[in-house]
Tab-separated table of C-alpha atoms in Angstrom:
chain	number	residue	atom	x	y	z
A	12	MET	CA	78.616	-2.339	113.107
A	13	HIS	CA	75.836	-3.674	115.337
A	14	GLY	CA	75.156	-7.003	113.703
A	15	ALA	CA	78.697	-8.244	114.060
A	16	ALA	CA	78.616	-7.536	117.757
A	17	ARG	CA	75.484	-9.584	118.350
A	18	SER	CA	77.121	-12.979	118.337
A	19	GLY	CA	76.721	-14.900	121.549
A	20	ARG	CA	76.523	-14.241	125.227
A	21	GLY	CA	80.063	-12.929	125.351
A	22	GLY	CA	79.146	-10.110	123.010
A	23	GLU	CA	76.027	-9.305	125.006
A	24	ALA	CA	77.934	-9.258	128.296
A	25	LEU	CA	80.537	-6.949	126.801
A	26	ALA	CA	77.843	-4.632	125.430
A	27	TRP	CA	76.162	-4.351	128.816
A	28	ALA	CA	79.534	-3.911	130.535
A	29	LEU	CA	80.343	-0.980	128.249
A	30	ALA	CA	76.931	0.616	128.826
A	31	GLY	CA	77.225	0.092	132.575
A	32	ALA	CA	80.759	1.483	132.676
A	33	TRP	CA	79.716	4.585	130.760
A	34	ALA	CA	76.731	5.138	133.065
A	35	ALA	CA	79.015	4.654	136.076
A	36	SER	CA	81.398	7.282	134.691
A	37	ILE	CA	78.518	9.760	134.515
A	38	PHE	CA	77.704	9.212	138.188
A	39	ALA	CA	81.369	9.178	139.216
A	40	ALA	CA	81.831	12.595	137.617
A	41	ILE	CA	79.082	14.210	139.701
A	42	PRO	CA	81.252	15.312	142.663
A	43	LEU	CA	84.132	16.210	140.329
A	44	ALA	CA	82.194	18.087	137.651
A	45	ARG	CA	82.690	21.589	139.041
A	46	SER	CA	86.447	21.106	139.440
A	47	ILE	CA	86.704	19.747	135.902
A	48	GLU	CA	84.636	22.625	134.528
A	49	HIS	CA	86.808	25.218	136.262
A	50	ALA	CA	90.020	23.583	135.028
A	51	VAL	CA	88.797	23.446	131.418
A	52	ARG	CA	87.417	26.979	131.586
A	53	ASP	CA	90.700	28.345	132.933
A	54	ALA	CA	92.777	26.489	130.351
A	55	LEU	CA	90.633	26.731	127.218
A	56	GLY	CA	87.800	29.133	127.955
A	57	GLN	CA	84.165	28.491	128.791
A	58	ARG	CA	83.098	27.874	125.205
A	59	ALA	CA	85.460	24.932	124.875
A	60	PHE	CA	82.616	22.769	126.175
A	61	GLY	CA	80.342	23.853	123.350
A	62	TRP	CA	83.001	23.307	120.711
A	63	LEU	CA	83.785	19.893	122.188
A	64	ALA	CA	80.116	18.923	121.919
A	65	ILE	CA	79.936	20.135	118.315
A	66	GLY	CA	83.164	18.297	117.510
A	67	ALA	CA	81.716	15.094	118.957
A	68	VAL	CA	78.578	15.507	116.821
A	69	LEU	CA	80.646	16.040	113.668
A	70	ALA	CA	82.858	13.033	114.429
A	71	ALA	CA	79.834	10.826	115.116
A	72	THR	CA	78.152	11.987	111.907
A	73	ALA	CA	81.273	11.258	109.865
A	74	ALA	CA	81.548	7.789	111.416
A	75	ALA	CA	77.877	7.088	110.731
A	76	LEU	CA	78.194	8.192	107.105
A	77	THR	CA	81.162	5.845	106.754
A	78	VAL	CA	79.039	2.995	108.108
A	79	ILE	CA	76.306	3.792	105.579
A	80	GLY	CA	78.823	3.864	102.737
A	81	ARG	CA	80.334	0.525	103.716
A	82	SER	CA	76.989	-1.178	104.208
A	83	ARG	CA	75.780	0.068	100.840
A	84	GLY	CA	78.951	-1.074	99.110
A	85	ALA	CA	78.697	-4.512	100.706
A	86	THR	CA	75.037	-5.118	99.869
A	87	ALA	CA	74.244	-3.089	96.797
A	88	SER	CA	73.713	-4.811	93.448
A	89	PRO	CA	74.105	-3.186	90.007
A	90	ARG	CA	70.328	-2.833	89.940
A	91	ASP	CA	70.190	-0.608	93.035
A	92	ALA	CA	73.581	1.071	92.707
A	93	HIS	CA	71.867	4.403	92.247
A	94	SER	CA	69.194	3.806	94.889
A	95	PRO	CA	68.219	6.939	96.808
A	96	ARG	CA	68.091	5.003	100.080
A	97	ALA	CA	71.630	5.905	101.127
A	98	ALA	CA	70.933	9.571	100.394
A	99	VAL	CA	67.784	9.445	102.523
A	100	ARG	CA	69.679	7.818	105.374
A	101	ALA	CA	72.418	10.435	105.100
A	102	ALA	CA	69.772	13.175	105.134
A	103	TRP	CA	68.417	11.810	108.409
A	104	LEU	CA	71.903	11.856	109.902
A	105	PHE	CA	72.457	15.439	108.791
A	106	ALA	CA	69.086	16.383	110.310
A	107	VAL	CA	70.060	14.784	113.624
A	108	ALA	CA	73.454	16.518	113.557
A	109	ALA	CA	71.763	19.851	112.796
A	110	ALA	CA	69.370	19.346	115.710
A	111	PHE	CA	72.286	18.684	118.061
A	112	ALA	CA	74.176	21.716	116.722
A	113	PHE	CA	71.136	23.961	117.118
A	114	ALA	CA	70.547	22.694	120.661
A	115	THR	CA	74.207	23.311	121.516
A	116	ALA	CA	73.972	26.855	120.146
A	117	SER	CA	70.895	27.464	122.315
A	118	LEU	CA	73.037	26.599	125.359
A	119	TRP	CA	75.914	28.873	124.331
A	120	SER	CA	75.514	31.116	127.377
A	121	ASN	CA	76.101	28.003	129.547
A	122	PRO	CA	78.023	25.706	127.185
A	123	GLU	CA	78.934	23.296	129.991
A	124	GLU	CA	75.395	21.954	129.702
A	125	ALA	CA	76.108	20.821	126.140
A	126	MET	CA	78.272	18.057	127.588
A	127	HIS	CA	75.010	16.314	128.491
A	128	PHE	CA	74.622	15.670	124.760
A	129	VAL	CA	77.916	13.794	124.695
A	130	GLN	CA	77.269	11.872	127.906
A	131	TYR	CA	73.757	10.739	127.078
A	132	GLY	CA	74.270	10.411	123.351
A	133	VAL	CA	77.026	7.853	123.909
A	134	LEU	CA	75.013	6.142	126.661
A	135	SER	CA	72.015	5.846	124.354
A	136	LEU	CA	74.137	4.261	121.619
A	137	LEU	CA	75.657	1.735	124.028
A	138	LEU	CA	72.261	0.879	125.511
A	139	GLN	CA	70.774	0.138	122.097
A	140	ARG	CA	73.671	-2.161	121.240
A	141	ALA	CA	73.114	-4.078	124.492
A	142	VAL	CA	69.318	-4.185	124.308
A	143	ALA	CA	69.323	-5.402	120.697
A	144	PHE	CA	70.809	-8.752	121.710
A	145	ARG	CA	67.474	-9.715	123.290
A	146	LEU	CA	65.248	-7.366	121.297
A	147	PRO	CA	66.602	-7.313	117.732
A	148	ASP	CA	63.785	-5.130	116.454
A	149	ALA	CA	62.680	-1.491	116.367
A	150	SER	CA	61.537	-1.599	119.990
A	151	SER	CA	65.233	-1.561	120.977
A	152	TYR	CA	65.371	2.100	119.916
A	153	PHE	CA	62.491	3.046	122.198
A	154	VAL	CA	63.840	0.973	125.083
A	155	ALA	CA	67.284	2.577	124.793
A	156	ALA	CA	65.879	6.113	124.614
A	157	LEU	CA	63.621	5.561	127.629
A	158	ALA	CA	66.368	3.832	129.609
A	159	GLY	CA	68.733	6.706	128.865
A	160	ALA	CA	66.136	9.190	130.088
A	161	LEU	CA	65.625	7.120	133.248
A	162	VAL	CA	69.372	7.131	133.939
A	163	GLY	CA	69.223	10.906	133.439
A	164	CYS	CA	66.575	11.125	136.160
A	165	ALA	CA	68.748	9.094	138.520
A	166	ASP	CA	71.697	11.345	137.660
A	167	GLU	CA	69.773	14.449	138.684
A	168	ALA	CA	68.412	12.782	141.833
A	169	VAL	CA	71.973	12.011	142.943
A	170	GLN	CA	73.012	15.590	142.198
A	171	TRP	CA	70.204	16.784	144.458
A	172	VAL	CA	71.839	14.933	147.374
A	173	VAL	CA	75.491	15.796	146.631
A	174	PRO	CA	76.629	19.083	148.245
A	175	GLY	CA	77.427	21.777	145.718
A	176	ARG	CA	75.426	20.127	142.928
A	177	TYR	CA	71.900	20.955	141.837
A	178	PHE	CA	68.868	19.073	140.596
A	179	GLY	CA	67.495	20.422	137.314
A	180	LEU	CA	64.386	19.500	135.350
A	181	ARG	CA	65.983	21.226	132.389
A	182	ASP	CA	68.938	18.851	132.577
A	183	ILE	CA	66.554	15.885	132.640
A	184	ALA	CA	64.982	17.214	129.447
A	185	ILE	CA	68.428	17.693	127.850
A	186	ASN	CA	69.427	14.134	128.779
A	187	ALA	CA	66.206	12.689	127.351
A	188	PHE	CA	66.577	14.795	124.203
A	189	ALA	CA	70.100	13.485	123.594
A	190	ALA	CA	69.141	9.862	124.240
A	191	SER	CA	66.121	10.105	121.932
A	192	LEU	CA	67.857	11.957	119.109
A	193	VAL	CA	70.623	9.361	118.910
A	194	GLN	CA	67.972	6.674	118.493
A	195	VAL	CA	66.434	8.632	115.622
A	196	GLY	CA	69.850	8.653	113.975
A	197	LEU	CA	70.245	4.918	114.533
A	198	ALA	CA	66.757	3.963	113.352
A	199	MET	CA	66.496	6.255	110.345
A	200	GLY	CA	70.137	6.794	109.416
A	201	ILE	CA	72.430	3.926	110.357
A	202	ARG	CA	69.729	1.208	110.440
A	203	PRO	CA	71.867	-1.431	112.195
A	204	ALA	CA	72.094	-4.802	110.504
A	205	GLY	CA	70.046	-7.503	112.177
A	206	VAL	CA	67.539	-5.086	113.721
A	207	ALA	CA	64.032	-5.528	112.312
A	208	ARG	CA	62.078	-2.461	111.218
A	209	THR	CA	58.996	-3.479	113.213
A	210	THR	CA	58.474	-3.730	116.966
A	211	SER	CA	57.845	-6.939	118.880
A	212	ARG	CA	55.260	-7.483	121.594
A	213	ALA	CA	58.030	-8.319	124.059
A	214	GLY	CA	59.845	-5.119	123.130
A	215	ARG	CA	56.721	-3.027	123.551
A	216	ARG	CA	56.185	-4.495	127.012
A	217	VAL	CA	59.742	-3.657	128.064
A	218	ALA	CA	59.410	-0.133	126.675
A	219	LEU	CA	56.132	0.402	128.522
A	220	ARG	CA	57.623	-0.834	131.797
A	221	ILE	CA	60.527	1.583	131.508
A	222	ALA	CA	58.170	4.400	130.497
A	223	LEU	CA	56.070	3.625	133.570
A	224	ALA	CA	59.161	3.760	135.799
A	225	LEU	CA	60.283	6.993	134.139
A	226	TRP	CA	56.914	8.653	134.620
A	227	ALA	CA	56.723	7.440	138.223
A	228	ALA	CA	60.126	9.037	138.863
A	229	LEU	CA	58.941	12.321	137.363
A	230	LEU	CA	55.797	12.182	139.510
A	231	ALA	CA	57.948	11.625	142.603
A	232	PHE	CA	60.024	14.658	141.640
A	233	ALA	CA	56.866	16.735	141.155
A	234	LEU	CA	55.663	15.789	144.638
A	235	ASN	CA	59.030	16.438	146.289
A	236	THR	CA	58.564	20.132	147.080
A	237	PRO	CA	60.645	21.826	149.816
A	238	ALA	CA	57.666	21.759	152.191
A	239	ARG	CA	57.335	17.992	151.817
A	240	VAL	CA	61.090	17.429	152.059
A	241	ALA	CA	61.049	19.329	155.361
A	242	VAL	CA	58.553	16.749	156.641
A	243	TRP	CA	60.180	13.469	155.567
A	244	ALA	CA	63.925	14.241	155.482
A	245	PRO	CA	64.440	14.747	159.265
A	246	ARG	CA	62.751	11.394	159.886
A	247	LEU	CA	65.296	9.416	157.849
A	248	PRO	CA	68.795	8.731	159.229
A	249	GLY	CA	71.476	10.871	157.623
A	250	LEU	CA	69.105	12.854	155.406
A	251	ALA	CA	68.066	15.679	157.717
A	252	PHE	CA	70.327	18.079	155.778
A	253	LEU	CA	67.994	17.800	152.789
A	254	ALA	CA	65.366	19.798	154.682
A	255	THR	CA	67.490	22.903	154.109
A	256	ASN	CA	69.122	21.817	150.868
A	257	GLU	CA	69.649	24.826	148.607
A	258	SER	CA	68.856	22.586	145.644
A	259	THR	CA	65.178	21.828	145.139
A	260	MET	CA	63.466	19.246	142.963
A	261	MET	CA	60.144	20.935	142.368
A	262	GLU	CA	59.070	24.356	143.479
A	263	TYR	CA	56.257	26.559	142.286
A	264	GLY	CA	56.487	30.305	141.919
A	265	HIS	CA	55.544	33.411	139.989
A	266	ARG	CA	56.739	34.889	136.705
A	267	TYR	CA	57.412	38.632	136.435
A	268	ASP	CA	57.660	40.466	133.120
A	269	ALA	CA	59.074	43.885	133.936
A	270	PRO	CA	59.432	46.688	131.362
A	271	ASP	CA	63.067	47.692	130.671
A	272	ILE	CA	64.277	44.708	132.744
A	273	GLY	CA	62.885	41.506	131.283
A	274	VAL	CA	61.632	38.267	132.790
A	275	PHE	CA	62.457	36.868	136.200
A	276	ARG	CA	60.892	34.396	138.620
A	277	SER	CA	60.271	34.478	142.339
A	278	ARG	CA	58.846	32.231	145.006
A	279	LEU	CA	56.884	35.234	146.242
A	280	ALA	CA	53.769	36.716	144.681
A	281	PRO	CA	53.935	40.473	143.904
A	282	GLU	CA	52.066	41.439	147.063
A	283	GLU	CA	54.300	39.183	149.190
A	284	LEU	CA	57.451	40.603	147.633
A	285	ALA	CA	56.293	44.162	148.320
A	286	ARG	CA	55.298	43.320	151.892
A	287	GLU	CA	58.626	41.650	152.677
A	288	ASP	CA	60.535	44.640	151.319
A	289	ALA	CA	58.394	47.083	153.316
A	290	THR	CA	58.586	45.247	156.638
A	291	ARG	CA	62.041	43.624	156.596
A	292	ALA	CA	64.306	46.153	154.923
A	293	ALA	CA	66.623	46.793	157.876
A	294	ALA	CA	66.853	43.169	159.007
A	295	GLY	CA	67.258	41.906	155.451
A	296	ALA	CA	70.012	44.414	154.685
A	297	ALA	CA	71.868	43.482	157.866
A	298	LEU	CA	71.729	39.812	156.885
A	299	LEU	CA	73.042	40.607	153.406
A	300	ASP	CA	75.905	42.693	154.749
A	301	ALA	CA	76.886	39.995	157.245
A	302	TYR	CA	77.665	37.656	154.335
A	303	ARG	CA	79.163	40.218	151.977
A	304	ASP	CA	82.335	38.194	151.416
A	305	ALA	CA	80.942	34.726	152.173
A	306	TYR	CA	78.507	33.898	149.401
A	307	GLY	CA	78.952	30.132	149.760
A	308	ASP	CA	78.225	30.294	153.485
A	309	PHE	CA	75.185	32.459	152.769
A	310	LEU	CA	73.697	29.836	150.436
A	311	VAL	CA	74.073	27.210	153.159
A	312	ASP	CA	72.858	29.351	156.060
A	313	VAL	CA	70.044	31.175	154.259
A	314	PRO	CA	68.435	28.656	151.883
A	315	PRO	CA	65.343	29.697	149.913
A	316	GLN	CA	63.132	27.452	152.022
A	317	ARG	CA	64.034	29.460	155.117
A	318	ASP	CA	64.076	32.997	153.726
A	319	PRO	CA	63.100	33.251	150.052
A	320	PHE	CA	63.112	37.053	150.052
A	321	VAL	CA	66.699	37.626	151.233
A	322	HIS	CA	67.959	34.533	149.423
A	323	GLU	CA	66.639	35.662	146.049
A	324	LEU	CA	67.920	39.197	146.533
A	325	ARG	CA	71.421	37.943	147.327
A	326	VAL	CA	71.485	35.606	144.314
A	327	HIS	CA	70.414	38.448	142.005
A	328	LEU	CA	73.240	40.549	143.447
A	329	PHE	CA	75.722	37.727	142.961
A	330	ARG	CA	74.694	37.416	139.314
A	331	ARG	CA	75.062	41.169	138.856
A	332	ASP	CA	78.525	41.208	140.395
A	333	ARG	CA	79.659	38.111	138.491
A	334	TYR	CA	78.751	39.683	135.166
A	335	LEU	CA	80.433	42.903	136.214
A	336	GLU	CA	83.625	40.868	136.582
A	337	PHE	CA	83.156	39.363	133.125
A	338	TRP	CA	82.434	42.836	131.711
A	339	ARG	CA	85.599	44.300	133.216
A	340	ALA	CA	87.666	41.374	131.916
A	341	GLN	CA	86.393	41.761	128.341
A	342	THR	CA	88.768	44.416	127.016
A	343	GLY	CA	89.173	43.359	123.382
A	344	GLY	CA	88.468	45.848	120.619
A	345	SER	CA	87.145	43.618	117.830
A	346	PRO	CA	83.458	44.029	116.873
A	347	GLU	CA	82.664	40.607	118.338
A	348	GLN	CA	84.404	41.411	121.615
A	349	VAL	CA	82.691	44.786	121.875
A	350	GLU	CA	79.329	43.105	121.286
A	351	GLU	CA	80.114	40.488	123.924
A	352	ARG	CA	81.140	43.209	126.375
A	353	ARG	CA	77.831	44.998	125.817
A	354	LYS	CA	75.889	41.784	126.427
A	355	LEU	CA	77.747	41.245	129.694
A	356	ALA	CA	76.984	44.816	130.712
A	357	THR	CA	73.318	44.259	129.872
A	358	VAL	CA	73.053	41.340	132.298
A	359	ALA	CA	74.683	43.369	135.076
A	360	ALA	CA	72.511	46.415	134.352
A	361	ARG	CA	69.254	44.448	134.283
A	362	GLU	CA	70.012	42.618	137.529
A	363	ASP	CA	70.933	45.908	139.189
A	364	ARG	CA	67.728	47.531	137.968
A	365	LEU	CA	65.731	44.509	139.119
A	366	VAL	CA	66.942	44.674	142.726
A	367	ARG	CA	66.510	48.451	142.816
A	368	ARG	CA	62.890	48.156	141.732
A	369	PHE	CA	61.581	44.994	143.403
A	370	PHE	CA	63.799	44.932	146.517
A	371	ALA	CA	64.109	48.713	146.743
A	372	ARG	CA	64.086	49.388	150.484
A	373	THR	CA	66.221	46.421	151.462
A	374	PHE	CA	68.737	47.113	148.713
A	375	ALA	CA	68.954	50.802	149.652
A	376	ALA	CA	69.664	49.883	153.277
A	377	SER	CA	72.434	47.464	152.312
A	378	GLY	CA	75.981	48.118	151.214
A	379	TYR	CA	75.598	46.643	147.736
A	380	ALA	CA	75.019	49.778	145.668
A	381	LEU	CA	77.403	50.192	142.740
A	382	PRO	CA	79.787	53.158	142.698
A	383	PRO	CA	78.203	55.907	140.541
A	384	ASP	CA	80.984	55.819	137.944
A	385	VAL	CA	80.664	52.039	137.505
A	386	ALA	CA	76.883	52.264	137.220
A	387	ALA	CA	77.225	54.987	134.571
A	388	ARG	CA	79.724	53.014	132.470
A	389	VAL	CA	77.604	49.868	132.645
A	390	ALA	CA	74.555	51.875	131.591
A	391	ARG	CA	76.452	53.222	128.568
A	392	ASP	CA	77.376	49.693	127.475
A	393	GLU	CA	73.900	48.216	127.993
A	394	LEU	CA	71.957	47.041	124.941
A	395	PRO	CA	68.501	48.577	125.564
A	396	GLY	CA	66.651	46.447	123.029
A	397	LEU	CA	68.074	43.101	124.129
A	398	ASP	CA	65.525	40.673	125.593
A	399	TYR	CA	66.601	39.434	128.997
A	400	GLU	CA	65.536	36.562	131.219
A	401	SER	CA	67.265	36.160	134.567
A	402	THR	CA	68.493	32.672	135.404
A	403	VAL	CA	67.901	33.280	139.122
A	404	SER	CA	65.202	30.843	140.307
A	405	ARG	CA	64.701	29.813	136.687
A	406	ASP	CA	63.676	26.281	137.693
A	407	LEU	CA	60.561	27.503	139.478
A	408	VAL	CA	57.419	26.156	137.836
A	409	THR	CA	55.291	29.172	136.967
A	410	SER	CA	53.193	28.104	133.989
A	411	VAL	CA	51.009	25.549	135.770
A	412	GLY	CA	49.768	24.915	139.295
A	413	GLU	CA	50.711	21.880	141.364
A	414	GLY	CA	47.223	20.374	141.222
A	415	GLU	CA	47.040	20.641	137.446
A	416	LEU	CA	50.505	19.177	136.991
A	417	LEU	CA	49.824	16.239	139.295
A	418	ALA	CA	46.552	15.524	137.487
A	419	VAL	CA	48.415	15.296	134.175
A	420	PHE	CA	51.020	12.972	135.695
A	421	ALA	CA	48.338	10.761	137.234
A	422	LEU	CA	46.400	10.471	133.969
A	423	ALA	CA	49.582	9.618	132.070
A	424	LEU	CA	50.469	6.925	134.601
A	425	VAL	CA	47.010	5.398	134.251
A	426	ALA	CA	47.337	5.455	130.451
A	427	LEU	CA	50.757	3.762	130.562
A	428	LEU	CA	49.565	1.143	133.032
A	429	THR	CA	46.516	0.418	130.877
A	430	ALA	CA	48.699	0.048	127.782
A	431	LEU	CA	51.043	-2.313	129.619
A	432	LEU	CA	48.168	-4.476	130.848
A	433	SER	CA	46.694	-4.637	127.353
A	434	GLN	CA	50.043	-5.863	125.986
A	435	ARG	CA	50.134	-8.602	128.615
A	436	GLU	CA	46.601	-9.716	127.834
A	437	SER	CA	47.280	-9.791	124.097
A	438	GLY	CA	50.451	-11.792	124.705
């Protein structure tokens, strides 16, 4: 499969052209992704994305097993006809497929994100094929995985700039996971012909260079907080809009664990949240009501950098109302549909309870209270024991401070640079 392709410069050029074209398609889809998602969701339902990802995993696994069977039939002798090697390779492929399936299931509430597995899984495969022309050894797996992760970083950086798209560290992790897992399947399952099982010094140097670039990109993201963007963006031609971009690269906040609600995150510490609600209730409510039917305009005009309190309150209300719509639309009577309806009601109920408790005065002064009969029906459908974590502001970093995170990044960069220099000296 791989060995046959590695025959001359024409094959290498084609391999890189395919990898480049696939990467270009990922970037070209950025401004179109939302329209595509809406069209697929309307035609086939939201979960079509998840099933498509699982279907791609199954198809890839079947193709890989076919490759193993053919390679074994072509090379096996009577002496090793019953060798367990093919079974071990197949077991690795099944393990990789199971990992992809489990990861897809974990994204079932937002199955669109599972398409990252398809995008970056295919990219990773194409990159390894191209890299192996010059590095026909095990280092090609590491280079391809790291290069795929680096492309994933660039993908998210572009999304940060494109209106209506959002930067996400979680998406970077998903992209890197997909690129890496495919390489595990290649190295341990398919084991392409012509690729040595050991790494070369040249391959290690290339891998370390890409790892250094990847870590430098992540460090740049970690430094690119809204406060810093507000300083540099207005000074660069055409980028002033980034100073109030609703999408942020890195932002630090606080985690709340509220009884009978669940977990949510905020840019404001508890005392700040209480103070804002006590002193700005009337003004905040007036601002909310002014954008009652213009949520998109609100996100542009009231970004979190400018007014985190009102912005977060409005986004919580939007999530509540969106899940109320889903809840009303779920009218089926099967046990699965009833369970799904109750889960939708739980999201709406928890978000409503959250704004009533933590934004109490501002919410009470606004016109966003639910009609009593709707609130009562939602409460009846709520699943009291269901754990809940709001996705509002979910990308806020709450587990570590900025100084600690930057120290870890700096130490890792030093370690990678030292390793790269040692490879050069030994070469």
